[in-house]
């Protein structure tokens, strides 16, 4: 099955037409009611498929595939699902989980910033060191515990269900780190950090001259020297909270090659294993010593020997929080993850396990990346099958990450106009996304086999997908147009996170993918824009100028909408929102540099990163999927409507924080 | 030495007799049984090898001095003097316990080694990957063979420290599976995947090695092979702590019916 992105734009209206046509074609116009209204004994299964694109889904169905999804359409209904503004996964899934918009749950972008210090942080959780410590020489002994804080506000749908006394399970639940101990069984998914507290930092050890040592986005490349075929390596561990200087705890390991350089033996503490080129290790458990033998943090990682001849190239996955001995909580109750390890073996706890960073850094080739992505997918399927087999009653939510991250990585096999599209990659990997869709369809089939008249099955996605062809450097545009100033125009764009910004001459800055902030007096440390009329005027000016922009290479507008938060958000946390929300046109997105607060010289440029598909555009272009075996009474469901609908189905009072509608009423 | 080897075999067999049948039911049950046996034997050894009257007297004296501190709590000099006497009584008590403790060190130590064979590791199962490492005077001449349920996945990996390693994978564990190490006319079969037996990862020619693995044919000290090691996954059981707690509990309970003073 081959897929092609052959349209420049795909509006919601287009989508509705297509969906309607597909429904008619299948003879299922309307939604036959086959399920009686539910009560609090009913079973609800939610399959949350991150990034399942409704357009691709219909293409595959028309081509004779996705039979279980088609069957679900025929038994119930299928609609485009309104995503969040912006349609970023943490924001969108928070809409689902909390049943409200970002103004009600407080997640607006992957990255947020602390206004008084302008330090960026991951918007979904914060890990703080202990408040009180005793200083003892070079050691800092905690008197109180450190804290991992979930920043998503409002009650989660699975917690509300559990608190009502109904069995509730959420596996790989997004934006759920650290999990709330509410009575629901949950394992954290998207936005769960690795052991360093980041979204995942791989390590790559090599003696190849092709790689410069040092940090790359999402990873670290270590240059090695061999001594008689023996390499001494250090795997970076987390900061040691028991030390005053917070120095990292590194774990040494040794790589020994055989005389013919056909394999390596890796020795790491009590672990010893042999790898040949192209082989992956099993999960290796690491103990990072924090306080001699008294305290340690446990992590897990996998090794991949990419190449040995002529040079060693050894990849080590980000060190994941060990689900069998979690240094930070990844499940509720806390021993739930241990129980899963006992039954199924270890598994990725990192929120975004497919290592697209290694692919972007050219540490992985496409084949290497696909092999790793397959491991992630197979592991997820094992977890899923276990969840389905042990499911009897109540609420079950299962999150699949594979379609999203692999669509990001392999959309260049779909879009013939993408700068990285070529026939060779289509030939080699053009089958991967269709295969993944079919695999998800198989999972839908296994859930469908459990569906009886008391069961409601939802298959939902948080957004669709499109090609990411062109990058827009928002910060560079701001600088070129006098809204930002560099300390030195020669050093412009050299450093991340605004370290070369002259704040006294800066009025606005972009951080994160869709967020634009004013340098507001009294809020930012060196604010230049007065709140009130001046800020309002600046916002209006920026909105007008950004919306009228054109890409000189294509003539297309890169930005379709720029919203003030009060236009699209409501709720108690609107004040935390960015000052403006930038909605990109199809095929455009904020550049890689602008996301991290850089000012490169080009404003528009081609996206030459393998991360070739995206969804952080205008939400109206990229609805998700809503498939259900029950007929909905509205044809414009939104993610934020689903939690209230599920609770209403159980007869549980909907918390007042949830502002969505009951789509079955 | 021959006596110690014989004694070691008896302890190994006793552990296997107590633990083996119960492991299939629950490892906690097996641990409870061996802890009970440990407590029973230790109490009997203690009773036979110690002067029970003198131990009772040392304990009584220490108790009396503690009472002295409570009664004469206003007499600072008396309290310091009582502390000194408590210390003396305690040292005397420890001295009286020394002989039985020395007698018990060897059997308990050997027993812990054999308990480790049952509780520390888990048998290799289908899909498990492991390493077989052989130390030999001529590692290049060592050959590894395997039964049908074991797949030898790599060629010999020879290191400068005279060791050779192979990676093996378990394809079938329904029946016991073995590898055979051949070197210079010698052949050493080792069971690598079998449920319901103790797991001794290492077989070597040293005295300690022979004590640590009494159930397999030992390697001759003058042979070309020094040791053979089969990597086994750890079971993750906290068995030493469990054994300590359970055997102490059993000892505290059994001391009354057995009339043992300690």
mmCIF file of C-alpha atoms in Angstrom, chain A residues 256-258 263-265 272-276 279, chain B residues 131 133 153-157 159 165 167 229 231:
data_model
loop_
_atom_site.group_PDB
_atom_site.id
_atom_site.type_symbol
_atom_site.label_atom_id
_atom_site.label_comp_id
_atom_site.label_asym_id
_atom_site.label_seq_id
_atom_site.Cartn_x
_atom_site.Cartn_y
_atom_site.Cartn_z
ATOM 1 C CA UNK A 256 36.515 -4.772 24.257
ATOM 2 C CA UNK A 257 36.748 -5.825 20.636
ATOM 3 C CA UNK A 258 37.882 -9.262 19.532
ATOM 4 C CA UNK A 263 32.105 -8.291 17.909
ATOM 5 C CA UNK A 264 32.487 -6.455 21.198
ATOM 6 C CA UNK A 265 32.173 -7.474 24.777
ATOM 7 C CA UNK A 272 28.576 -8.380 30.668
ATOM 8 C CA UNK A 273 27.301 -9.020 27.182
ATOM 9 C CA UNK A 274 28.455 -9.532 23.611
ATOM 10 C CA UNK A 275 27.156 -7.603 20.618
ATOM 11 C CA UNK A 276 27.860 -7.997 16.929
ATOM 12 C CA UNK A 279 22.677 -6.012 17.270
ATOM 13 C CA UNK B 131 27.487 -16.005 28.108
ATOM 14 C CA UNK B 133 33.191 -18.068 29.636
ATOM 15 C CA UNK B 153 25.146 -17.469 18.686
ATOM 16 C CA UNK B 154 28.691 -16.187 18.311
ATOM 17 C CA UNK B 155 32.126 -17.424 17.444
ATOM 18 C CA UNK B 156 34.650 -17.729 20.249
ATOM 19 C CA UNK B 157 35.536 -14.311 21.678
ATOM 20 C CA UNK B 159 40.520 -12.046 25.237
ATOM 21 C CA UNK B 165 33.506 -16.417 25.700
ATOM 22 C CA UNK B 167 27.036 -16.065 23.577
ATOM 23 C CA UNK B 229 31.306 -19.833 34.027
ATOM 24 C CA UNK B 231 26.016 -16.372 33.199
#
